[in-house]
Tab-separated table of C-alpha atoms and ligand atoms in Angstrom:
chain	number	residue	atom	x	y	z
Z	1	MET	CA	-18.693	31.681	15.049
Z	2	SER	CA	-20.840	29.878	12.532
Z	3	PRO	CA	-23.573	27.596	13.948
Z	4	ILE	CA	-23.844	23.888	12.995
Z	5	VAL	CA	-27.272	23.518	11.298
Z	6	ILE	CA	-28.766	20.239	11.085
Z	7	SER	CA	-31.867	20.296	8.969
Z	8	GLU	CA	-35.098	18.989	10.036
Z	9	ARG	CA	-35.237	17.024	6.806
Z	10	LEU	CA	-32.248	15.182	8.011
Z	11	ILE	CA	-33.262	14.542	11.461
Z	12	ASP	CA	-36.810	13.257	10.233
Z	13	ALA	CA	-35.008	10.860	7.776
Z	14	LEU	CA	-32.481	9.528	10.498
Z	15	THR	CA	-35.370	9.038	13.084
Z	16	ALA	CA	-37.677	7.267	10.666
Z	17	ASP	CA	-38.790	3.640	11.675
Z	18	ARG	CA	-36.396	0.998	10.527
Z	19	VAL	CA	-34.187	3.696	8.886
Z	20	ARG	CA	-31.046	2.172	6.872
Z	21	VAL	CA	-28.067	4.352	7.183
Z	22	VAL	CA	-24.899	3.927	5.081
Z	23	VAL	CA	-21.661	5.994	5.815
Z	24	LEU	CA	-18.751	5.951	3.497
Z	25	THR	CA	-15.626	7.538	5.064
Z	26	GLY	CA	-12.337	8.795	3.570
Z	27	ALA	CA	-9.083	10.171	4.779
Z	28	GLY	CA	-10.731	13.283	6.077
Z	29	VAL	CA	-12.328	11.544	8.908
Z	30	SER	CA	-8.949	10.663	10.298
Z	31	ALA	CA	-7.378	14.147	9.621
Z	32	GLU	CA	-8.457	15.263	13.060
Z	33	SER	CA	-6.482	12.254	14.587
Z	34	GLY	CA	-3.309	13.767	13.017
Z	35	ILE	CA	-3.182	11.280	9.929
Z	36	PRO	CA	-2.499	13.118	6.765
Z	37	THR	CA	-5.061	12.902	3.774
Z	38	PHE	CA	-3.987	12.176	0.278
Z	39	ARG	CA	-5.174	15.170	-1.711
Z	40	SER	CA	-5.912	18.095	0.564
Z	41	ALA	CA	-3.397	20.662	1.614
Z	42	GLY	CA	-0.439	18.722	3.225
Z	43	GLY	CA	-1.751	15.436	1.666
Z	44	TYR	CA	0.600	12.618	0.555
Z	45	TRP	CA	-0.200	12.940	-3.114
Z	46	LYS	CA	0.900	16.751	-2.952
Z	47	SER	CA	4.493	15.664	-2.345
Z	48	TYR	CA	4.740	12.167	-3.709
Z	49	ARG	CA	3.664	10.220	-6.773
Z	50	PRO	CA	1.279	7.323	-6.123
Z	51	GLU	CA	2.856	5.314	-8.829
Z	52	ASP	CA	6.178	5.418	-6.726
Z	53	LEU	CA	4.797	4.225	-3.602
Z	54	ALA	CA	1.282	2.575	-3.954
Z	55	THR	CA	1.322	0.287	-7.034
Z	56	PRO	CA	2.418	-3.393	-7.561
Z	57	GLU	CA	4.993	-1.969	-9.982
Z	58	ALA	CA	6.596	0.257	-7.404
Z	59	PHE	CA	6.756	-2.540	-5.078
Z	60	ALA	CA	8.582	-4.840	-7.736
Z	61	ARG	CA	10.915	-2.072	-8.694
Z	62	ASP	CA	11.807	-0.785	-5.057
Z	63	PRO	CA	10.177	-2.736	-2.288
Z	64	ARG	CA	12.505	-1.026	0.375
Z	65	THR	CA	11.056	2.452	-0.553
Z	66	VAL	CA	7.607	1.324	-0.499
Z	67	TRP	CA	8.032	-0.547	2.833
Z	68	GLU	CA	9.899	2.510	4.340
Z	69	TRP	CA	6.747	4.622	3.442
Z	70	TYR	CA	4.371	2.164	4.861
Z	71	ALA	CA	6.452	1.779	8.083
Z	72	HIS	CA	6.390	5.509	8.460
Z	73	ARG	CA	2.592	5.402	8.047
Z	74	ARG	CA	2.197	2.516	10.479
Z	75	ARG	CA	4.094	4.360	13.159
Z	76	LEU	CA	1.805	7.342	12.664
Z	77	VAL	CA	-1.398	5.200	12.858
Z	78	ALA	CA	-0.038	3.507	16.069
Z	79	GLY	CA	0.514	6.866	17.604
Z	80	ALA	CA	-2.932	8.111	16.653
Z	81	GLU	CA	-6.163	8.000	18.451
Z	82	PRO	CA	-9.775	7.713	17.095
Z	83	ASN	CA	-11.428	11.285	17.155
Z	84	PRO	CA	-15.008	12.190	17.863
Z	85	ALA	CA	-16.089	11.407	14.310
Z	86	HIS	CA	-14.870	7.766	14.631
Z	87	ILE	CA	-16.346	7.431	18.226
Z	88	GLU	CA	-19.624	8.755	17.262
Z	89	LEU	CA	-19.986	6.492	14.111
Z	90	ALA	CA	-19.342	3.596	16.458
Z	91	ARG	CA	-22.256	4.802	18.585
Z	92	TRP	CA	-24.449	5.020	15.464
Z	93	GLU	CA	-23.791	1.495	14.751
Z	94	MET	CA	-24.710	0.374	18.309
Z	95	SER	CA	-27.898	2.550	18.045
Z	96	LEU	CA	-29.249	1.779	14.604
Z	97	ALA	CA	-30.262	-1.607	13.566
Z	98	GLY	CA	-29.772	-0.860	9.838
Z	99	PHE	CA	-26.370	0.674	9.848
Z	100	THR	CA	-23.417	-0.026	7.524
Z	101	LEU	CA	-19.943	1.526	7.774
Z	102	ILE	CA	-17.786	1.427	4.542
Z	103	THR	CA	-14.362	2.999	4.661
Z	104	GLN	CA	-11.648	3.705	2.207
Z	105	ASN	CA	-9.134	4.187	5.206
Z	106	VAL	CA	-6.564	1.685	5.919
Z	107	ASP	CA	-5.734	3.008	9.484
Z	108	GLY	CA	-8.036	0.788	11.398
Z	109	LEU	CA	-9.271	3.792	13.515
Z	110	HIS	CA	-13.048	2.883	13.024
Z	111	ARG	CA	-12.333	-0.550	14.590
Z	112	ARG	CA	-10.370	0.983	17.372
Z	113	ALA	CA	-13.141	3.395	18.196
Z	114	GLY	CA	-15.645	0.382	18.501
Z	115	SER	CA	-17.070	-0.231	15.070
Z	116	ARG	CA	-17.423	-3.878	14.919
Z	117	GLN	CA	-17.529	-4.504	11.298
Z	118	PRO	CA	-16.534	-1.591	8.836
Z	119	PHE	CA	-16.171	-2.738	5.264
Z	120	GLU	CA	-12.539	-1.800	4.566
Z	121	LEU	CA	-12.510	-1.393	1.004
Z	122	HIS	CA	-8.688	-0.573	0.728
Z	123	GLY	CA	-7.528	-3.123	3.389
Z	124	ASN	CA	-5.699	-2.452	6.591
Z	125	ILE	CA	-2.147	-1.054	6.884
Z	126	THR	CA	-1.472	-2.814	10.191
Z	127	GLU	CA	-1.673	-6.205	8.504
Z	128	SER	CA	0.627	-7.910	5.906
Z	129	ILE	CA	0.202	-10.484	3.280
Z	130	CYS	CA	2.442	-12.458	0.871
Z	131	HIS	CA	2.500	-10.737	-2.543
Z	132	ARG	CA	2.752	-14.148	-4.256
Z	133	CYS	CA	0.696	-16.649	-2.330
Z	134	ARG	CA	-1.711	-14.026	-0.680
Z	135	GLN	CA	-1.471	-15.937	2.800
Z	136	SER	CA	-2.026	-13.597	5.751
Z	137	GLN	CA	1.279	-12.714	7.535
Z	138	GLY	CA	0.039	-10.854	10.672
Z	139	SER	CA	1.578	-7.528	11.111
Z	140	VAL	CA	5.107	-8.443	10.097
Z	141	GLY	CA	7.155	-5.389	8.493
Z	142	LEU	CA	10.629	-4.361	8.062
Z	143	GLY	CA	13.117	-6.238	10.296
Z	144	PRO	CA	15.101	-4.572	13.077
Z	145	LYS	CA	17.917	-3.785	10.615
Z	146	GLY	CA	15.600	-2.934	7.885
Z	147	GLU	CA	15.433	-6.400	6.415
Z	148	LEU	CA	12.595	-6.868	3.829
Z	149	PRO	CA	10.155	-9.723	5.132
Z	150	ALA	CA	9.807	-12.774	3.022
Z	151	CYS	CA	7.138	-15.585	3.061
Z	152	ALA	CA	7.752	-19.279	3.536
Z	153	CYS	CA	6.914	-19.680	-0.114
Z	154	GLY	CA	9.679	-17.235	-1.201
Z	155	GLY	CA	7.248	-14.437	-2.078
Z	156	LYS	CA	7.805	-10.956	-0.871
Z	157	ILE	CA	5.553	-9.908	2.053
Z	158	ARG	CA	3.715	-6.535	1.761
Z	159	PRO	CA	1.101	-4.452	3.474
Z	160	ALA	CA	-2.402	-5.730	3.202
Z	161	VAL	CA	-3.609	-2.677	1.438
Z	162	VAL	CA	-5.160	-2.232	-2.168
Z	163	TRP	CA	-2.734	-0.586	-4.426
Z	164	PHE	CA	-3.664	1.432	-7.594
Z	165	GLY	CA	-4.347	-0.952	-10.438
Z	166	GLU	CA	-5.353	-3.794	-7.971
Z	167	PRO	CA	-8.868	-5.214	-7.530
Z	168	LEU	CA	-10.751	-4.497	-4.233
Z	169	PRO	CA	-11.744	-7.374	-2.087
Z	170	GLN	CA	-14.768	-8.619	-3.967
Z	171	ARG	CA	-16.872	-9.796	-1.319
Z	172	THR	CA	-16.534	-6.577	0.667
Z	173	LEU	CA	-17.228	-4.465	-2.278
Z	174	GLN	CA	-20.358	-6.544	-2.974
Z	175	LEU	CA	-21.612	-6.182	0.501
Z	176	ALA	CA	-20.936	-2.393	0.306
Z	177	GLY	CA	-22.853	-2.156	-2.850
Z	178	GLU	CA	-25.870	-3.981	-1.500
Z	179	ALA	CA	-25.973	-1.796	1.469
Z	180	ALA	CA	-25.858	1.246	-0.747
Z	181	GLU	CA	-28.701	-0.107	-2.854
Z	182	ARG	CA	-30.743	-0.400	0.390
Z	183	ALA	CA	-29.831	2.967	1.922
Z	184	ASP	CA	-32.448	5.469	3.206
Z	185	VAL	CA	-29.779	7.924	4.260
Z	186	TYR	CA	-26.234	7.991	2.772
Z	187	PHE	CA	-23.375	9.942	4.179
Z	188	SER	CA	-20.153	10.565	2.425
Z	189	ILE	CA	-17.593	11.801	5.095
Z	190	GLY	CA	-14.130	13.157	4.512
Z	191	THR	CA	-13.538	11.946	1.057
Z	192	SER	CA	-12.787	13.799	-2.188
Z	193	SER	CA	-14.944	11.280	-4.108
Z	194	ILE	CA	-12.418	10.774	-6.702
Z	195	VAL	CA	-11.240	7.148	-6.344
Z	196	GLN	CA	-13.540	4.554	-7.819
Z	197	PRO	CA	-15.190	2.368	-7.117
Z	198	ALA	CA	-15.976	3.864	-3.642
Z	199	ALA	CA	-17.188	7.196	-4.995
Z	200	ASP	CA	-19.643	5.436	-7.226
Z	201	LEU	CA	-21.479	4.163	-4.171
Z	202	ALA	CA	-23.223	7.574	-3.734
Z	203	TYR	CA	-24.688	7.083	-7.390
Z	204	VAL	CA	-25.985	3.653	-6.260
Z	205	ALA	CA	-27.672	5.041	-3.183
Z	206	LYS	CA	-29.013	8.116	-5.089
Z	207	GLU	CA	-30.486	5.860	-7.837
Z	208	ALA	CA	-32.093	3.715	-4.963
Z	209	GLY	CA	-33.875	6.932	-3.577
Z	210	ALA	CA	-31.490	7.634	-0.574
Z	211	TYR	CA	-31.180	11.074	0.981
Z	212	LEU	CA	-27.468	12.073	0.433
Z	213	ILE	CA	-25.349	13.951	2.869
Z	214	GLU	CA	-21.756	15.115	2.206
Z	215	ILE	CA	-19.656	16.096	5.313
Z	216	ASN	CA	-16.523	17.826	4.183
Z	217	PRO	CA	-14.965	21.233	4.756
Z	218	GLU	CA	-14.401	21.562	0.988
Z	219	GLU	CA	-16.480	21.195	-2.055
Z	220	THR	CA	-15.674	17.795	-3.834
Z	221	ALA	CA	-16.066	16.417	-7.368
Z	222	MET	CA	-19.515	15.019	-6.475
Z	223	SER	CA	-20.970	17.632	-4.273
Z	224	ARG	CA	-23.680	18.444	-6.687
Z	225	LEU	CA	-25.023	14.960	-6.219
Z	226	PHE	CA	-25.767	15.456	-2.658
Z	227	ASP	CA	-29.111	16.682	-1.160
Z	228	GLU	CA	-27.128	18.528	1.661
Z	229	CYS	CA	-23.553	19.428	2.189
Z	230	LEU	CA	-22.325	20.134	5.700
Z	231	ARG	CA	-19.203	22.117	5.312
Z	232	GLY	CA	-16.849	21.670	8.236
Z	233	PRO	CA	-14.866	19.145	10.075
Z	234	ALA	CA	-16.298	15.707	10.624
Z	235	GLY	CA	-15.154	15.539	14.236
Z	236	ALA	CA	-17.621	18.408	15.057
Z	237	ILE	CA	-20.456	17.807	12.548
Z	238	VAL	CA	-20.950	14.003	13.180
Z	239	PRO	CA	-21.296	14.223	17.054
Z	240	GLU	CA	-23.687	17.232	16.522
Z	241	ILE	CA	-25.963	15.122	14.262
Z	242	GLY	CA	-25.774	12.262	16.851
Z	243	LYS	CA	-26.794	14.724	19.711
Z	244	ARG	CA	-29.869	15.703	17.506
Z	245	VAL	CA	-30.841	12.196	16.623
Z	246	PHE	CA	-29.921	9.913	19.436
Z	247	ASP	CA	-29.792	12.314	22.549
Z	248	GLY	CA	-32.934	14.402	21.441
Z	249	GLU	CA	-31.176	17.737	21.844
Z	250	SER	CA	-33.128	20.575	20.393
Z	251	HIS	CA	-32.436	22.326	17.912
Z	252	GLY	CA	-29.257	22.134	16.238
Z	253	ILE	CA	-28.160	25.596	16.598
Z	254	THR	CA	-24.804	25.172	18.469
Z	255	SER	CA	-22.003	27.690	18.341
Z	256	GLY	CA	-18.356	27.171	19.128
Z	257	VAL	CA	-17.301	25.724	15.850
Z	258	LYS	CA	-15.914	27.811	13.027
Z	259	ASP	CA	-16.582	27.741	9.401
Z	260	ILE	CA	-19.329	25.332	9.226
Z	261	HIS	CA	-22.415	25.913	6.924
Z	262	VAL	CA	-24.931	23.923	5.139
Z	263	GLU	CA	-25.732	23.879	1.579
Z	264	SER	CA	-28.860	22.492	0.222
Z	265	HIS	CA	-29.291	21.216	-3.214
Z	266	GLU	CA	-32.744	21.027	-4.690
Z	267	SER	CA	-32.918	18.006	-7.090
J	1	OAD	P1	-8.552	12.506	-0.238
J	1	OAD	O1	-7.286	12.891	0.540
J	1	OAD	O2	-8.499	12.350	-1.595
J	1	OAD	O3	-9.658	13.361	0.417
J	1	OAD	C1	-9.766	13.717	1.749
J	1	OAD	C2	-10.972	14.646	1.940
J	1	OAD	O4	-11.159	15.013	3.194
J	1	OAD	C3	-10.770	15.990	1.320
J	1	OAD	O5	-11.997	16.177	0.388
J	1	OAD	C4	-10.869	16.971	2.291
J	1	OAD	O6	-11.415	18.241	1.973
J	1	OAD	C5	-11.484	16.387	3.380
J	1	OAD	N1	-11.248	16.687	4.716
J	1	OAD	C6	-10.060	17.041	5.278
J	1	OAD	N2	-10.181	17.260	6.592
J	1	OAD	C7	-11.362	17.015	6.986
J	1	OAD	C8	-12.072	16.871	8.206
J	1	OAD	N3	-11.508	17.238	9.384
J	1	OAD	N4	-13.235	16.435	8.261
J	1	OAD	C9	-14.010	16.090	7.052
J	1	OAD	N5	-13.409	16.054	5.909
J	1	OAD	C10	-12.019	16.624	5.736
J	1	OAD	O7	-8.804	11.192	0.553
J	1	OAD	P2	-9.815	9.830	-0.007
J	1	OAD	O8	-11.045	10.588	-0.577
J	1	OAD	O9	-9.972	8.998	1.312
J	1	OAD	O10	-6.425	5.048	-1.893
J	1	OAD	O11	-8.910	9.002	-1.078
J	1	OAD	C11	-9.453	8.042	-1.469
J	1	OAD	C12	-8.143	7.116	-1.840
J	1	OAD	O12	-7.142	7.635	-2.560
J	1	OAD	C13	-7.581	6.595	-0.426
J	1	OAD	O13	-8.186	5.442	0.037
J	1	OAD	C14	-6.201	6.185	-1.034
J	1	OAD	C15	-5.971	7.270	-1.930
J	1	OAD	O14	-5.043	7.221	-2.871
J	1	OAD	C16	-5.443	3.942	-1.801
J	1	OAD	O15	-4.440	4.164	-1.383
J	1	OAD	C17	-5.865	2.857	-2.684
């Protein structure tokens, strides 16, 4: 059993007066809720091509296949529950005046865990919009006999998510960028750090002098940028950090979780 070691440097940073903390999450934070990631073992992009399912071109060519994939994912999300990482991050929001949660996830689990205002960079899979007039369409999806939903304007209704080749919601992206610029501590949790512009937020935070932490069982494309890499599942590590910071538990050497270690990068 490897211990989870939370460094004094990180605890000091998180307990500093008026600390500003920014957290970016990706699919890995929901893996322990049973929602597949995109690129790790068993991830969606191991068996499907994004250009067949997650682009405007795919929707124009074959809206039914795209909708069936999203209907499947909506069912998964509806049956999933927030895990200890989501719940702990909601507690951080309650406990810290300067806290910003940014997520690439479309599953809405952060909100369901109690986070009040996560910046959802890639939209929300439970909601729908008209592909033509962009009017919100609630949560409408395929009809009972598999009918494709249509808007009053005649446009096709689609899930309210950002597809490859589409711009992110500009106001949300701007607010996320501003938060990263002001961060004292920046966490990247459960993301492969491959998809832009989300991955670049770590550079923004680094440039602004933030202390950077990655939480991920695997090394990522950007691990070398981070001051510390905590290698293990978010559902164990995030609550452990919370115990040390908010519950004042001494001293971070907790057993019972396998395969966790910390890498420290001297800059
Ligand atoms: P990825 O699937 O690319 O990466 C998930 C990351 O989570 C990997 O680095 C895993 O090692 C890590 N991981 C797995 N289990 C974990 C756990 N229990 N705790 C912590 N980390 C774990 O997902 P994202 O980086 O979120 O975009 O992908 C970014 C975007 O690419 C997605 O938002 C989606 C996708 O295509 C769109 O659909 C527009």
